[in-house]
Short mmCIF file of C-alpha atoms in Angstrom, two decimals:
data_model
loop_
_atom_site.label_atom_id
_atom_site.label_comp_id
_atom_site.label_asym_id
_atom_site.label_seq_id
_atom_site.Cartn_x
_atom_site.Cartn_y
_atom_site.Cartn_z
CA MET I 1 129.36 109.42 69.31
CA ILE I 2 128.79 113.09 68.49
CA GLY I 3 129.22 112.35 64.80
CA PHE I 4 126.68 109.55 65.00
CA ILE I 5 124.15 111.86 66.68
CA SER I 6 124.75 114.54 64.06
CA GLN I 7 124.20 111.95 61.33
CA LEU I 8 120.90 110.94 62.89
CA GLN I 9 119.80 114.58 63.05
CA ARG I 10 120.54 115.08 59.34
CA ARG I 11 118.77 111.85 58.39
CA THR I 12 115.29 112.18 56.87
CA PRO I 13 112.80 110.29 59.08
CA LEU I 14 111.29 108.32 56.22
CA GLY I 15 109.73 105.75 58.52
CA TRP I 16 107.79 108.36 60.50
CA LEU I 17 106.78 110.25 57.36
CA GLN I 18 105.35 107.08 55.81
CA LEU I 19 103.43 106.18 58.97
CA SER I 20 102.04 109.66 59.53
CA HIS I 21 101.00 109.97 55.88
CA GLN I 22 98.26 107.36 56.46
CA ARG I 23 97.07 108.34 59.93
CA SER I 24 94.02 106.09 59.92
CA ARG I 25 96.24 103.10 59.17
CA LEU I 26 98.62 104.21 61.93
CA LEU I 27 95.79 104.45 64.47
CA VAL I 28 94.59 100.96 63.56
CA ALA I 29 98.12 99.63 64.00
CA LEU I 30 98.57 101.36 67.36
CA SER I 31 95.21 100.02 68.54
CA GLY I 32 96.26 96.50 67.61
CA ILE I 33 99.60 96.83 69.37
CA ALA I 34 97.91 98.28 72.46
CA PHE I 35 95.46 95.35 72.46
CA ALA I 36 98.34 92.86 72.24
CA ASP I 37 100.15 94.66 75.08
CA VAL I 38 97.03 94.59 77.26
CA LEU I 39 96.78 90.82 76.68
CA MET I 40 100.40 90.33 77.71
CA PHE I 41 100.11 92.67 80.71
CA MET I 42 97.00 90.92 82.01
CA GLN I 43 98.38 87.41 81.58
CA LEU I 44 101.70 88.30 83.23
CA GLY I 45 99.83 90.15 85.98
CA PHE I 46 97.49 87.24 86.68
CA GLN I 47 100.43 84.84 86.73
CA THR I 48 102.34 86.94 89.25
CA ALA I 49 99.18 87.49 91.32
CA LEU I 50 98.68 83.73 91.38
CA TYR I 51 102.13 83.15 92.84
CA ASP I 52 102.04 86.13 95.21
CA SER I 53 98.55 85.47 96.58
CA ASN I 54 99.27 81.79 97.15
CA THR I 55 102.46 82.55 99.10
CA ARG I 56 101.14 85.36 101.33
CA LEU I 57 100.75 83.04 104.29
CA HIS I 58 104.13 81.44 103.62
CA ARG I 59 105.84 84.82 103.83
CA SER I 60 104.00 85.69 107.05
CA MET I 61 105.33 82.65 108.91
CA GLN I 62 108.10 83.41 111.38
CA ALA I 63 110.52 80.64 110.52
CA ASP I 64 113.99 80.17 109.10
CA ILE I 65 113.37 76.48 108.38
CA VAL I 66 110.09 74.74 107.57
CA LEU I 67 109.21 71.07 108.07
CA ILE I 68 106.52 69.49 105.90
CA SER I 69 105.46 66.02 104.89
CA PRO I 70 107.16 64.50 101.82
CA GLN I 71 103.65 63.87 100.47
CA ALA I 72 102.74 67.57 100.72
CA ARG I 73 101.82 69.14 97.40
CA ASN I 74 101.01 72.72 98.34
CA LEU I 75 99.46 74.69 101.20
CA ALA I 76 96.02 73.32 100.39
CA ASN I 77 97.33 69.73 100.43
CA MET I 78 99.94 69.62 103.17
CA SER I 79 99.40 66.05 104.45
CA SER I 80 100.94 65.59 107.92
CA PHE I 81 103.97 64.32 109.83
CA THR I 82 104.52 63.23 113.40
CA ARG I 83 105.18 65.78 116.14
CA ARG I 84 108.16 63.68 117.25
CA ARG I 85 110.17 65.18 114.39
CA LEU I 86 109.56 68.62 115.87
CA TYR I 87 110.87 67.49 119.25
CA GLN I 88 113.94 66.02 117.58
CA ALA I 89 114.57 69.29 115.77
CA MET I 90 114.37 71.24 119.03
CA ASP I 91 117.34 69.27 120.39
CA PHE I 92 119.45 69.91 117.28
CA PRO I 93 122.41 72.34 117.62
CA GLY I 94 121.55 75.81 116.33
CA VAL I 95 117.78 75.46 116.67
CA LYS I 96 116.26 78.23 118.77
CA SER I 97 112.60 77.18 118.66
CA ALA I 98 110.31 74.74 116.87
CA GLU I 99 106.54 75.22 116.71
CA GLY I 100 103.82 73.23 115.00
CA MET I 101 100.90 74.40 112.91
CA TYR I 102 97.70 72.73 111.76
CA ILE I 103 96.12 73.59 108.40
CA ASN I 104 92.88 72.32 106.94
CA PHE I 105 90.01 73.39 104.70
CA GLY I 106 86.58 73.77 106.24
CA ASP I 107 83.10 74.42 104.88
CA TRP I 108 81.76 77.45 106.64
CA LYS I 109 78.57 79.42 106.42
CA ASN I 110 79.04 83.01 105.38
CA PRO I 111 77.65 84.94 108.38
CA GLN I 112 76.22 87.60 106.09
CA THR I 113 74.79 85.68 103.13
CA LYS I 114 74.37 82.30 104.91
CA LYS I 115 75.88 80.59 101.87
CA LYS I 116 78.48 77.85 102.32
CA THR I 117 82.00 78.25 101.03
CA ALA I 118 85.45 76.80 101.71
CA VAL I 119 87.91 78.63 103.93
CA LEU I 120 91.44 77.82 105.05
CA VAL I 121 91.72 77.28 108.79
CA MET I 122 95.07 77.63 110.59
CA GLY I 123 95.66 76.58 114.18
CA PHE I 124 98.72 76.96 116.42
CA ASN I 125 99.75 77.49 120.02
CA PRO I 126 98.62 81.05 120.84
CA ASP I 127 101.29 81.31 123.55
CA LYS I 128 103.91 81.29 120.80
CA GLN I 129 104.48 83.88 118.08
CA VAL I 130 104.59 81.99 114.81
CA LEU I 131 103.14 84.57 112.41
CA ASP I 132 104.53 87.96 111.43
CA LEU I 133 101.05 89.50 111.52
CA PRO I 134 100.78 92.27 114.16
CA GLU I 135 96.97 92.12 114.18
CA VAL I 136 97.04 88.41 114.95
CA ASN I 137 99.73 88.74 117.60
CA ARG I 138 97.74 91.45 119.41
CA GLN I 139 94.69 89.17 119.57
CA LYS I 140 96.34 85.86 120.46
CA ASP I 141 94.69 85.74 123.88
CA MET I 142 91.30 86.08 122.23
CA VAL I 143 91.59 82.79 120.31
CA LYS I 144 92.27 80.94 123.58
CA LEU I 145 88.53 81.21 124.23
CA PRO I 146 86.62 78.08 123.16
CA ASP I 147 85.40 78.09 119.53
CA THR I 148 86.75 81.60 118.92
CA MET I 149 88.52 82.57 115.71
CA LEU I 150 89.97 85.53 113.80
CA PHE I 151 88.77 86.29 110.28
CA ASP I 152 90.66 87.75 107.32
CA ARG I 153 88.87 91.00 106.46
CA ALA I 154 90.45 90.91 102.98
CA SER I 155 88.68 87.66 102.11
CA ARG I 156 86.82 87.44 98.83
CA GLY I 157 83.04 87.63 99.19
CA ASP I 158 80.24 89.64 100.83
CA TYR I 159 81.35 90.28 104.39
CA GLN I 160 80.93 94.05 104.78
CA LYS I 161 78.16 93.89 107.39
CA ALA I 162 79.87 91.13 109.36
CA ILE I 163 83.18 93.01 109.35
CA ALA I 164 81.45 96.21 110.47
CA GLN I 165 79.82 94.31 113.34
CA ILE I 166 83.17 92.86 114.47
CA ASN I 167 84.81 96.29 114.22
CA SER I 168 82.11 97.65 116.52
CA GLY I 169 83.10 95.11 119.15
CA LYS I 170 80.25 92.65 118.61
CA PRO I 171 81.23 89.02 117.82
CA VAL I 172 79.75 87.30 114.79
CA THR I 173 78.44 83.77 115.19
CA THR I 174 78.42 81.25 112.36
CA GLU I 175 79.15 77.60 111.60
CA ILE I 176 82.11 75.69 110.22
CA ASP I 177 81.86 71.97 109.55
CA ARG I 178 78.57 72.01 111.52
CA ARG I 179 80.23 73.46 114.62
CA THR I 180 79.18 76.86 115.92
CA ILE I 181 82.07 79.32 116.19
CA SER I 182 82.46 82.95 117.14
CA ILE I 183 84.45 85.51 115.10
CA ASN I 184 85.80 88.01 117.63
CA GLY I 185 88.62 89.68 115.71
CA LEU I 186 90.01 90.56 112.29
CA PHE I 187 93.33 90.56 110.46
CA SER I 188 94.42 91.20 106.87
CA VAL I 189 96.20 88.82 104.51
CA GLY I 190 94.06 88.59 101.38
CA ALA I 191 92.33 86.04 99.19
CA SER I 192 94.22 83.64 96.98
CA PHE I 193 93.57 81.12 94.23
CA ILE I 194 93.63 78.46 96.96
CA ALA I 195 90.93 79.87 99.20
CA ASP I 196 88.52 82.78 99.30
CA GLY I 197 89.38 83.48 102.93
CA THR I 198 91.35 82.44 106.01
CA LEU I 199 90.50 81.78 109.65
CA ILE I 200 93.10 81.71 112.42
CA THR I 201 92.57 80.12 115.80
CA SER I 202 94.32 78.20 118.57
CA ASP I 203 95.45 74.61 118.18
CA GLN I 204 92.82 73.47 120.68
CA ASN I 205 89.99 75.18 118.79
CA PHE I 206 91.31 73.73 115.54
CA LEU I 207 91.10 70.20 116.95
CA ARG I 208 87.56 70.88 118.19
CA VAL I 209 86.45 71.91 114.69
CA PHE I 210 88.27 68.97 113.08
CA PRO I 211 87.95 66.16 115.65
CA LYS I 212 89.26 63.54 113.22
CA ARG I 213 92.63 65.24 113.12
CA ASP I 214 95.26 63.60 115.31
CA ALA I 215 96.83 66.13 117.69
CA SER I 216 100.23 64.51 117.16
CA SER I 217 100.08 64.96 113.36
CA LEU I 218 101.22 68.41 112.24
CA SER I 219 100.82 70.11 108.90
CA ILE I 220 103.86 72.42 109.19
CA GLY I 221 106.81 72.75 111.54
CA LEU I 222 108.25 76.26 111.96
CA ILE I 223 111.86 76.37 113.12
CA GLN I 224 113.90 79.43 114.05
CA VAL I 225 117.68 79.15 114.26
CA GLN I 226 119.88 80.77 116.83
CA PRO I 227 121.84 83.94 115.93
CA GLY I 228 125.11 83.10 114.21
CA TYR I 229 123.80 79.95 112.53
CA ASP I 230 123.16 79.81 108.80
CA PRO I 231 119.60 78.60 108.06
CA LYS I 232 120.64 76.87 104.85
CA GLN I 233 123.48 74.93 106.48
CA THR I 234 121.30 74.07 109.47
CA ALA I 235 118.53 72.83 107.15
CA THR I 236 121.02 70.62 105.30
CA ALA I 237 122.22 69.09 108.57
CA LEU I 238 118.63 68.58 109.77
CA LYS I 239 117.75 66.59 106.67
CA SER I 240 120.06 63.74 107.62
CA HIS I 241 119.17 64.04 111.32
CA LEU I 242 115.38 63.79 110.98
CA GLY I 243 115.05 61.05 108.39
CA GLU I 244 113.08 60.67 105.17
CA ASP I 245 109.57 60.91 106.62
CA VAL I 246 109.83 64.70 106.84
CA LYS I 247 110.94 67.30 104.29
CA VAL I 248 113.25 70.09 105.46
CA LEU I 249 113.16 73.41 103.60
CA THR I 250 114.41 76.91 104.21
CA LYS I 251 111.70 79.56 104.20
CA ALA I 252 112.74 80.68 100.71
CA GLU I 253 112.61 77.07 99.49
CA PHE I 254 109.17 76.67 101.09
CA ILE I 255 107.90 79.66 99.11
CA GLU I 256 109.44 78.28 95.91
CA PHE I 257 107.89 74.89 96.74
CA GLU I 258 104.45 76.49 96.53
CA LYS I 259 105.27 78.39 93.34
CA ASP I 260 106.70 75.30 91.66
CA TYR I 261 103.48 73.42 92.34
CA TRP I 262 101.45 75.99 90.40
CA LYS I 263 104.07 76.27 87.67
CA THR I 264 104.60 72.57 86.98
CA ASN I 265 101.78 70.53 88.54
CA THR I 266 98.78 72.53 87.37
CA ALA I 267 97.59 73.86 84.03
CA ILE I 268 97.21 77.39 85.38
CA GLY I 269 100.85 78.43 84.93
CA PHE I 270 100.88 77.00 81.40
CA ILE I 271 97.62 78.76 80.53
CA PHE I 272 98.98 82.16 81.56
CA SER I 273 102.23 81.56 79.65
CA LEU I 274 100.20 80.53 76.62
CA GLY I 275 98.14 83.70 76.98
CA VAL I 276 101.31 85.82 76.83
CA SER I 277 102.44 83.92 73.73
CA MET I 278 99.06 84.41 72.07
CA GLY I 279 99.16 88.14 72.78
CA PHE I 280 102.65 88.27 71.26
CA MET I 281 101.52 86.42 68.14
CA VAL I 282 98.45 88.65 67.76
CA GLY I 283 100.74 91.67 67.84
CA VAL I 284 103.12 90.15 65.26
CA ILE I 285 100.24 89.47 62.87
CA ILE I 286 98.69 92.93 63.26
CA VAL I 287 101.98 94.80 62.82
CA TYR I 288 102.94 92.58 59.88
CA GLN I 289 99.67 93.35 58.11
CA VAL I 290 100.21 97.09 58.55
CA LEU I 291 103.87 97.07 57.53
CA SER I 292 103.27 94.71 54.62
CA THR I 293 100.51 96.95 53.32
CA ASP I 294 102.78 99.98 53.70
CA VAL I 295 105.67 98.26 51.92
CA ASN I 296 103.45 97.20 49.00
CA ALA I 297 102.03 100.72 48.75
CA HIS I 298 105.54 102.19 48.45
CA MET I 299 107.18 99.43 46.45
CA LYS I 300 108.10 101.77 43.59
CA GLU I 301 109.72 104.19 46.00
CA TYR I 302 111.78 101.36 47.51
CA ALA I 303 112.73 100.23 44.00
CA THR I 304 113.88 103.75 43.19
CA PHE I 305 116.10 103.75 46.28
CA LYS I 306 117.65 100.46 45.16
CA ALA I 307 118.21 101.85 41.65
CA MET I 308 119.95 104.88 43.20
CA GLY I 309 122.39 102.55 44.97
CA TYR I 310 120.86 102.15 48.42
CA ASN I 311 121.35 98.62 49.70
CA ASN I 312 118.82 96.31 51.36
CA LEU I 313 120.14 97.21 54.81
CA TYR I 314 119.08 100.83 54.31
CA LEU I 315 115.59 99.77 53.19
CA LEU I 316 115.36 97.39 56.14
CA GLY I 317 116.28 100.29 58.41
CA ILE I 318 113.29 102.31 57.17
CA VAL I 319 110.86 99.50 57.96
CA PHE I 320 112.54 98.88 61.32
CA GLU I 321 112.19 102.57 62.06
CA GLU I 322 108.45 102.26 61.47
CA ALA I 323 108.34 99.13 63.64
CA ILE I 324 110.10 100.80 66.58
CA ILE I 325 107.90 103.91 66.34
CA MET I 326 104.78 101.75 66.40
CA ALA I 327 106.17 99.68 69.28
CA ILE I 328 106.71 102.79 71.41
CA LEU I 329 103.50 104.61 70.49
CA GLY I 330 101.37 101.46 70.76
CA PHE I 331 102.86 100.54 74.14
CA LEU I 332 101.74 103.78 75.83
CA PRO I 333 97.95 103.28 75.56
CA GLY I 334 98.33 99.58 76.33
CA PHE I 335 100.28 100.46 79.47
CA GLY I 336 97.66 103.00 80.57
CA VAL I 337 94.70 100.68 79.96
CA SER I 338 96.47 97.86 81.83
CA ILE I 339 96.99 100.01 84.92
CA GLY I 340 93.25 100.72 84.98
CA LEU I 341 92.37 97.05 84.50
CA TYR I 342 94.80 96.08 87.27
CA ALA I 343 93.07 98.44 89.70
CA LEU I 344 89.62 97.21 88.62
CA THR I 345 90.60 93.55 89.05
CA ARG I 346 92.35 94.21 92.36
CA ASN I 347 89.28 95.90 93.81
CA ALA I 348 86.95 93.16 92.55
CA THR I 349 89.01 90.12 93.61
CA ASN I 350 91.42 91.31 96.36
CA LEU I 351 94.27 89.74 94.38
CA PRO I 352 97.70 91.44 94.56
CA LEU I 353 97.63 92.73 90.98
CA TYR I 354 100.03 95.67 90.66
CA MET I 355 102.02 97.21 87.83
CA THR I 356 105.76 96.87 88.31
CA LEU I 357 108.67 98.51 86.51
CA ALA I 358 110.15 95.12 85.64
CA ARG I 359 106.91 93.98 83.99
CA ALA I 360 106.55 97.25 82.07
CA ILE I 361 110.11 96.88 80.73
CA GLN I 362 109.45 93.21 79.91
CA VAL I 363 106.33 94.01 77.87
CA GLN I 364 108.02 96.97 76.17
CA VAL I 365 110.93 94.74 75.11
CA LEU I 366 108.49 92.08 73.89
CA THR I 367 106.61 94.76 71.94
CA ILE I 368 109.78 95.97 70.23
CA ILE I 369 110.79 92.39 69.38
CA MET I 370 107.26 91.74 68.13
CA CYS I 371 107.38 94.73 65.81
CA MET I 372 110.94 93.99 64.64
CA ILE I 373 109.95 90.43 63.66
CA SER I 374 106.99 91.79 61.73
CA GLY I 375 109.23 94.33 60.01
CA ALA I 376 111.78 91.68 59.03
CA ILE I 377 109.04 89.55 57.46
CA ALA I 378 107.47 92.51 55.68
CA THR I 379 110.73 93.50 53.94
CA ARG I 380 111.39 90.15 52.30
CA LYS I 381 109.66 91.25 49.09
CA VAL I 382 111.68 94.47 48.96
CA GLN I 383 114.97 92.65 49.41
CA SER I 384 114.26 90.25 46.53
CA ALA I 385 112.77 92.86 44.19
CA ASP I 386 114.49 93.92 40.99
CA PRO I 387 114.17 97.67 40.32
CA ALA I 388 113.85 96.97 36.58
CA ASP I 389 110.66 94.97 37.19
CA MET I 390 108.99 97.82 39.08
CA PHE I 391 108.58 100.19 36.11
#
């Protein structure tokens, strides 16, 4: 190992010397790589934000096992199942509690702008704790009042004045599905690709707002198992006990159920994946153009090396050295710009768009692979060249 390091120290950095000799060309190459990295960072970030934002409510539910309708597609299209299945689950060995939840979209009038928009409305028994949201649990008695709801302060849209009024202790009155409601409290979850905002209320208030909903038809069943019981094994046993008209999932499977919908049943997941691929291809083309130009400009020097006895592997190493240097130097500005764009997008949309170490490593690896592919293509002419034809 020490001998290898010593050999590297004695080696002339031909790749760096060639790149730094034409600094304007190097800057153009680094700008192109940074642009490709920004494209990949943004597409990967949006894709992760899509999955994370659309599963925020799933993660906040206090349940080990979740019951949904077999016709359910995602949280926005849950369909319904009979409450009898919840009662049957309560009598099953290992089940500690089983609570129902109603979910529906409603057209509500923004109390500040008076414009109509769609919000997600959730209703459940306020005497039970079904959400791991401290703000909601502290205000459960409030939603027992007729036509009273809690509003997500992190919703997307113009709500600053309305939120300030609620924070000052003054309720905000508005309409949802032509029914007048009062917003008496706030909580924080955040907007998603499904809905711009969320309202939480009691099951009775929910049924008042949506009178066509049958009280015996639930959107979600939240089951907690007793200590000592494995949720996965209990869920497997419940599947055969409850029948085929209800789907039994662990909480982790419920979250994956939502993610799988966006990955496989919509074009959004494909679009983001295609965006990453396009960014990768843009980078390959840009780096290839730079390296190919550099190789052609130094073709006689490469031919001289071959005439002196250096093999193609050595010449390939020089180009790969240039590729790796460009991959590292081009990644740094792309990483910095992406962090700024993440913050800008997060503040503008309330989406959970954050830079992670895993994503940074992923893009760095993709950048190195991108540059190595370009380098391998650029050296084909050198490998097939005859030194005698160069002079």
